[in-house]
């Protein structure tokens, strides 16, 4: 059988990092169905199955037109029996029984709602589900012990479940820029994650911070956080030192400077009217933005605040300049694209790629790179721009 003429050559490549995957594509009904099955497998902690469905969805996003017949799929990689069965059913009947019964199942809906709370992972959600909890308000009313992330997650759930717009992301960017310039002039911030890939909305806003003078970025994160705290911009923050030294997928001999890599998972208070951060003139603990009773530590009753300000999830990462290219590539996503890059590096090139470095296991040395283009080149891959990494 010869590949269908509608299939471009690049769609026949089996790693997502070898293909261009745009944000807008022609097979949304099919990809949404496969991604729901992927998500359900993830909620059931079946990682292999989850990745298989996600890869199947990703290949359909590269096609230049809508799939209409099964013959249209000839020559495409990444489509396993199960995915093919779902696609066939959808092409014939317009929907898939497995997808619809999963979509409506109590377990899927509850685990999705519970993991939708900031700070709640699959294991916690599963335990709560077994204990009878089904949604964020059940958690708020329950006696469950919550860690500080989960408390913030429940408290701000209403706002955090709303999408973040590009305009809001830019407003947050200005606040971060100001904070960074205050504490370290010359530092550079870059918008990463979904917004860098061209998405119009996101579940959070991701930033990478560096300084062109190697070493200057050391100790930057605590200072930035402190500045933001004094301005009343932060509703929640947790800074973690880089866990790279313990990570499984990092190179065996990490460079000595790796322990400087820091990240911060935070929740910003974004002023709705001006797009600025929390009211700079107001003292912490006072009435804020017309919303009362929202002070952390108060009763854990979810608060609704339709005016004044909005809680927004923000991720900050600080990278030494020498690792900037790797950090930028690693934090731009998508998650599947990242996964595929690492799989390609390991399986096809005998290299180990992380957000810090690229190690060549055959040559037993690190391959330097200051740009994403150089990293793709080291990996023997055609450069894929961020807007085409939406696998
Ligand atoms: N990432 C990571 N480690 C984490 C969380 C995220 O390396 N603990 C990386 C992901 O691999 C991804 C990037 O950070 O490349 C952005 O992740 P995330 O914000 O979760 O997803 P987005 O693609 O930005 O999508 P969304 O719009 O939903 O935020
Ligand atoms: Mn993001
Ligand atoms: Mn996401
Ligand atoms: Mn993020």
mmCIF file of N, CA, C and O in Angstrom, residues 183 220-232 234 237:
data_model
loop_
_atom_site.group_PDB
_atom_site.id
_atom_site.type_symbol
_atom_site.label_atom_id
_atom_site.label_comp_id
_atom_site.label_asym_id
_atom_site.label_seq_id
_atom_site.Cartn_x
_atom_site.Cartn_y
_atom_site.Cartn_z
ATOM 1 N N UNK A 183 15.592 44.302 41.346
ATOM 2 C CA UNK A 183 16.571 43.567 42.154
ATOM 3 C C UNK A 183 17.836 43.200 41.388
ATOM 4 O O UNK A 183 18.870 42.976 41.994
ATOM 5 N N UNK A 220 18.865 35.163 42.794
ATOM 6 C CA UNK A 220 17.894 36.116 42.244
ATOM 7 C C UNK A 220 16.457 35.827 42.683
ATOM 8 O O UNK A 220 15.708 36.738 43.042
ATOM 9 N N UNK A 221 16.093 34.546 42.670
ATOM 10 C CA UNK A 221 14.695 34.199 42.935
ATOM 11 C C UNK A 221 14.192 34.722 44.289
ATOM 12 O O UNK A 221 13.138 35.371 44.330
ATOM 13 N N UNK A 222 14.901 34.459 45.396
ATOM 14 C CA UNK A 222 14.399 34.960 46.680
ATOM 15 C C UNK A 222 14.205 36.477 46.689
ATOM 16 O O UNK A 222 13.264 36.983 47.283
ATOM 17 N N UNK A 223 15.098 37.189 45.985
ATOM 18 C CA UNK A 223 14.975 38.652 45.951
ATOM 19 C C UNK A 223 13.752 39.089 45.160
ATOM 20 O O UNK A 223 13.043 40.017 45.551
ATOM 21 N N UNK A 224 13.524 38.419 44.031
ATOM 22 C CA UNK A 224 12.350 38.745 43.212
ATOM 23 C C UNK A 224 11.077 38.473 44.020
ATOM 24 O O UNK A 224 10.163 39.305 44.071
ATOM 25 N N UNK A 225 11.052 37.325 44.680
ATOM 26 C CA UNK A 225 9.879 36.948 45.482
ATOM 27 C C UNK A 225 9.654 37.959 46.593
ATOM 28 O O UNK A 225 8.527 38.401 46.823
ATOM 29 N N UNK A 226 10.747 38.344 47.245
ATOM 30 C CA UNK A 226 10.629 39.299 48.342
ATOM 31 C C UNK A 226 10.062 40.628 47.848
ATOM 32 O O UNK A 226 9.175 41.214 48.463
ATOM 33 N N UNK A 227 10.553 41.075 46.695
ATOM 34 C CA UNK A 227 10.043 42.338 46.128
ATOM 35 C C UNK A 227 8.552 42.222 45.821
ATOM 36 O O UNK A 227 7.769 43.099 46.157
ATOM 37 N N UNK A 228 8.177 41.116 45.205
ATOM 38 C CA UNK A 228 6.766 40.911 44.862
ATOM 39 C C UNK A 228 5.904 40.838 46.126
ATOM 40 O O UNK A 228 4.800 41.379 46.165
ATOM 41 N N UNK A 229 6.437 40.184 47.169
ATOM 42 C CA UNK A 229 5.711 40.090 48.438
ATOM 43 C C UNK A 229 5.446 41.473 49.012
ATOM 44 O O UNK A 229 4.327 41.778 49.434
ATOM 45 N N UNK A 230 6.486 42.322 49.030
ATOM 46 C CA UNK A 230 6.315 43.647 49.630
ATOM 47 C C UNK A 230 5.331 44.503 48.835
ATOM 48 O O UNK A 230 4.707 45.399 49.383
ATOM 49 N N UNK A 231 5.188 44.195 47.551
ATOM 50 C CA UNK A 231 4.224 44.940 46.735
ATOM 51 C C UNK A 231 2.812 44.380 46.877
ATOM 52 O O UNK A 231 1.882 44.889 46.262
ATOM 53 N N UNK A 232 2.662 43.289 47.607
ATOM 54 C CA UNK A 232 1.344 42.685 47.778
ATOM 55 C C UNK A 232 0.840 41.956 46.545
ATOM 56 O O UNK A 232 -0.358 41.786 46.364
ATOM 57 N N UNK A 234 1.776 38.768 45.630
ATOM 58 C CA UNK A 234 1.725 37.305 45.734
ATOM 59 C C UNK A 234 0.653 36.809 46.700
ATOM 60 O O UNK A 234 0.608 37.222 47.857
ATOM 61 N N UNK A 237 3.253 31.396 47.162
ATOM 62 C CA UNK A 237 4.466 31.054 46.413
ATOM 63 C C UNK A 237 5.190 29.914 47.090
ATOM 64 O O UNK A 237 5.195 29.800 48.311
#
